[in-house]
Coordinates of C-alpha atoms in Angstrom, one line a residue:
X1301 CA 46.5 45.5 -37.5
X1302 CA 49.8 44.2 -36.5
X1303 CA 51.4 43.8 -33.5
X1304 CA 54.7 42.4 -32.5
X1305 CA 54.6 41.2 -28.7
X1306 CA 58.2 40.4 -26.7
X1307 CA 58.6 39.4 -23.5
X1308 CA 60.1 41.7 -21.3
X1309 CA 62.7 42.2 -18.2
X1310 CA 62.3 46.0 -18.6
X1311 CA 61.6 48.2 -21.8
X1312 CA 61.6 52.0 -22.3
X1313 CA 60.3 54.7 -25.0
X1314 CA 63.2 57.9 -25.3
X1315 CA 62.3 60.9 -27.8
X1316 CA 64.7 63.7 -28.5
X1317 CA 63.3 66.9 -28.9
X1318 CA 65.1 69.6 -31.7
X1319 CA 66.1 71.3 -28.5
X1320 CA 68.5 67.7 -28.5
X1321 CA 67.0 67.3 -24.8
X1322 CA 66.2 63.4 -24.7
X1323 CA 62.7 63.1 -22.6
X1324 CA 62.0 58.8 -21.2
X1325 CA 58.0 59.4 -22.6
X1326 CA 57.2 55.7 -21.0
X1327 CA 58.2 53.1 -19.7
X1328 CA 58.0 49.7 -17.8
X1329 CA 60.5 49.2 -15.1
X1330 CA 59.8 45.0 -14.0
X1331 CA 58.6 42.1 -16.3
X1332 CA 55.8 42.6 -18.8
X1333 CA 55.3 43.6 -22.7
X1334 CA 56.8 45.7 -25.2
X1335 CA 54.1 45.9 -27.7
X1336 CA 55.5 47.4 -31.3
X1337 CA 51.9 48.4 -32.5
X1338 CA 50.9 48.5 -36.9
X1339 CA 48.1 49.7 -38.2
X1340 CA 46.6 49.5 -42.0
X1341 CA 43.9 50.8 -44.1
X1342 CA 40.7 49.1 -43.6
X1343 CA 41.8 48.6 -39.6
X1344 CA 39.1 49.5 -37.4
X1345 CA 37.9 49.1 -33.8
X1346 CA 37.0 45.2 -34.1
X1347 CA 41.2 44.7 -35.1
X1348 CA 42.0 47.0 -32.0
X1349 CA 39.6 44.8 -29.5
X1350 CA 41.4 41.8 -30.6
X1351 CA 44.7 42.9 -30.3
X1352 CA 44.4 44.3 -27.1
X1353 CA 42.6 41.2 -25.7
X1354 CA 45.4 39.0 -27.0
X1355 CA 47.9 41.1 -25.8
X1356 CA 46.2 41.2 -22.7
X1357 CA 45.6 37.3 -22.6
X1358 CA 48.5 35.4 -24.3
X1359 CA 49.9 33.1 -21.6
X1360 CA 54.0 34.3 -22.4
X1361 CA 54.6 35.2 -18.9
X1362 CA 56.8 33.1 -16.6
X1363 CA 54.5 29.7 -15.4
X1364 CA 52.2 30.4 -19.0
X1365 CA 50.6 33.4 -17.2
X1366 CA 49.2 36.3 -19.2
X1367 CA 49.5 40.1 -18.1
X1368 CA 45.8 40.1 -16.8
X1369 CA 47.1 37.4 -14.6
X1370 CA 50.1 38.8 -13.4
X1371 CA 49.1 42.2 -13.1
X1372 CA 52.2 42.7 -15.6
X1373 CA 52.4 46.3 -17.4
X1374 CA 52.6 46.8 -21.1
X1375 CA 54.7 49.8 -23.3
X1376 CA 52.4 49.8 -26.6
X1377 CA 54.5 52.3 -29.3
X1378 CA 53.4 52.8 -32.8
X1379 CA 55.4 51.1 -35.6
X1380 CA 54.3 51.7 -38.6
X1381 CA 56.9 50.2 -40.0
X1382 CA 55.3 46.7 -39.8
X1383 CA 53.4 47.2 -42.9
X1384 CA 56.7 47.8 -44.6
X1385 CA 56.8 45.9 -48.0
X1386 CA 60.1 44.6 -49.0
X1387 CA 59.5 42.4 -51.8
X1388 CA 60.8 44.4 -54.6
X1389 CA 64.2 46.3 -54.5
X1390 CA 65.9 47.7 -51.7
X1391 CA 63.8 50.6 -50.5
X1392 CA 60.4 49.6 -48.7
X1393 CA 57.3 50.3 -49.4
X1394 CA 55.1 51.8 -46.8
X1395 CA 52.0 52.4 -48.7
X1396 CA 50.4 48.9 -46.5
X1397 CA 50.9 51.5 -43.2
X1398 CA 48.0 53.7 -42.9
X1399 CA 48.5 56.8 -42.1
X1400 CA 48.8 59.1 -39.2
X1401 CA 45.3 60.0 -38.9
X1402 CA 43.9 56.9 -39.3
X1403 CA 46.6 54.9 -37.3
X1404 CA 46.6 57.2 -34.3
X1405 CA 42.9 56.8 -32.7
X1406 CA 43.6 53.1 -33.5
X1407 CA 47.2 52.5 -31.5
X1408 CA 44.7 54.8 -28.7
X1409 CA 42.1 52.4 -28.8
X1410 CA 44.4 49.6 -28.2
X1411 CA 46.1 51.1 -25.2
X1412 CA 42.5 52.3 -23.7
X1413 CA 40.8 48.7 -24.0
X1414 CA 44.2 47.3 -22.6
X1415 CA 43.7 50.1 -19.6
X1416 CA 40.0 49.3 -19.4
X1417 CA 41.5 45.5 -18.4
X1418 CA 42.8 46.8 -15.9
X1419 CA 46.2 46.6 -17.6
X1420 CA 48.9 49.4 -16.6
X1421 CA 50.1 51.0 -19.9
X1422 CA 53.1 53.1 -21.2
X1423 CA 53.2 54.1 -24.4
X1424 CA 55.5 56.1 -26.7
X1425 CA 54.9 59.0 -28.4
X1426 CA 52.8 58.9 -32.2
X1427 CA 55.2 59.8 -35.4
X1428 CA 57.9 60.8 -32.9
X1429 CA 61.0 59.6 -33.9
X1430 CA 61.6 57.1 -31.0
X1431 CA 64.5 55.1 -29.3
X1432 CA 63.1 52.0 -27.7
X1433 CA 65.4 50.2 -25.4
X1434 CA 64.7 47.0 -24.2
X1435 CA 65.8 43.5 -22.2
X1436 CA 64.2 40.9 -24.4
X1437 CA 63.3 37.5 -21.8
X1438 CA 63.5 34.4 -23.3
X1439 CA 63.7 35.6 -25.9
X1440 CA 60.2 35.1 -26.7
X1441 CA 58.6 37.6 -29.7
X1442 CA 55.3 37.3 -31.4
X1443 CA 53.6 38.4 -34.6
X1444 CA 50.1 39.2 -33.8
X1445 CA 47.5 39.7 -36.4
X1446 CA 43.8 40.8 -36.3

């Protein structure tokens, strides 16, 4: 499991139904995370613990404060882009993403472990195509891997 963490001033999830009506599905409206959230094959729950905890703990606040500490909110969307292979030609692979039925209970579990923290969670909506707007602060972005 992947996960790639940035600091946040605001961030939000849009989806655009084939009506064309665009619906805000969540979002986090002061400082927190924007967690872009990967799954892979042999991913189970010990990966989702230990990117949830991490998320949850990382000290990438303002004054090296994590979101438990701050009471900060979190947007977790499914990318499962991150498991995109590149290293040959121009088109990725994505065979390294698992897929949908695999990765959804897993992007769940990490957003109901980060809830069962206490953390306040938005999320996006699974293999919806999604616009994510953000205001990265810092910057800082992480790479997570479990």
């Amino acid at each position: 499991m992947r996960a790639v963490v940035q600091r946040v001033a605001h961030a939000s999830v849009t989806v655009v139904g084939a009506d064309g009506e665009a619906e805000v599905v969540g979002s986090v409206d002061r400082p927190g995370l924007l967690a872009l959230v990967g799954v892979t094959h042999d991913d189970g729950d010990a990966q989702a613990e230990t990117i949830a905890r991490k998320i949850a703990e990382l000290r990438i606040l303002d004054g090296e404060r994590s979101v438990l500490d701050e009471g900060a909110p979190v947007l977790v969307v499914s990318q499962f882009t991150l498991y995109a292979d590149t290293r040959k030609g121009r088109r990725p692979s994505w065979n390294g993403a698992a897929p949908g039925h695999v990765a959804e209970p897993l992007v769940d579990a990490v957003v109901e472990r980060l809830r069962s923290r206490g953390v306040e969670v938005a999320t996006g909506r699974f293999g919806a195509h999604m616009r994510v707007e953000l205001l990265n602060d810092g910057p800082v972005t992480l790479l997570l891997e479990a």
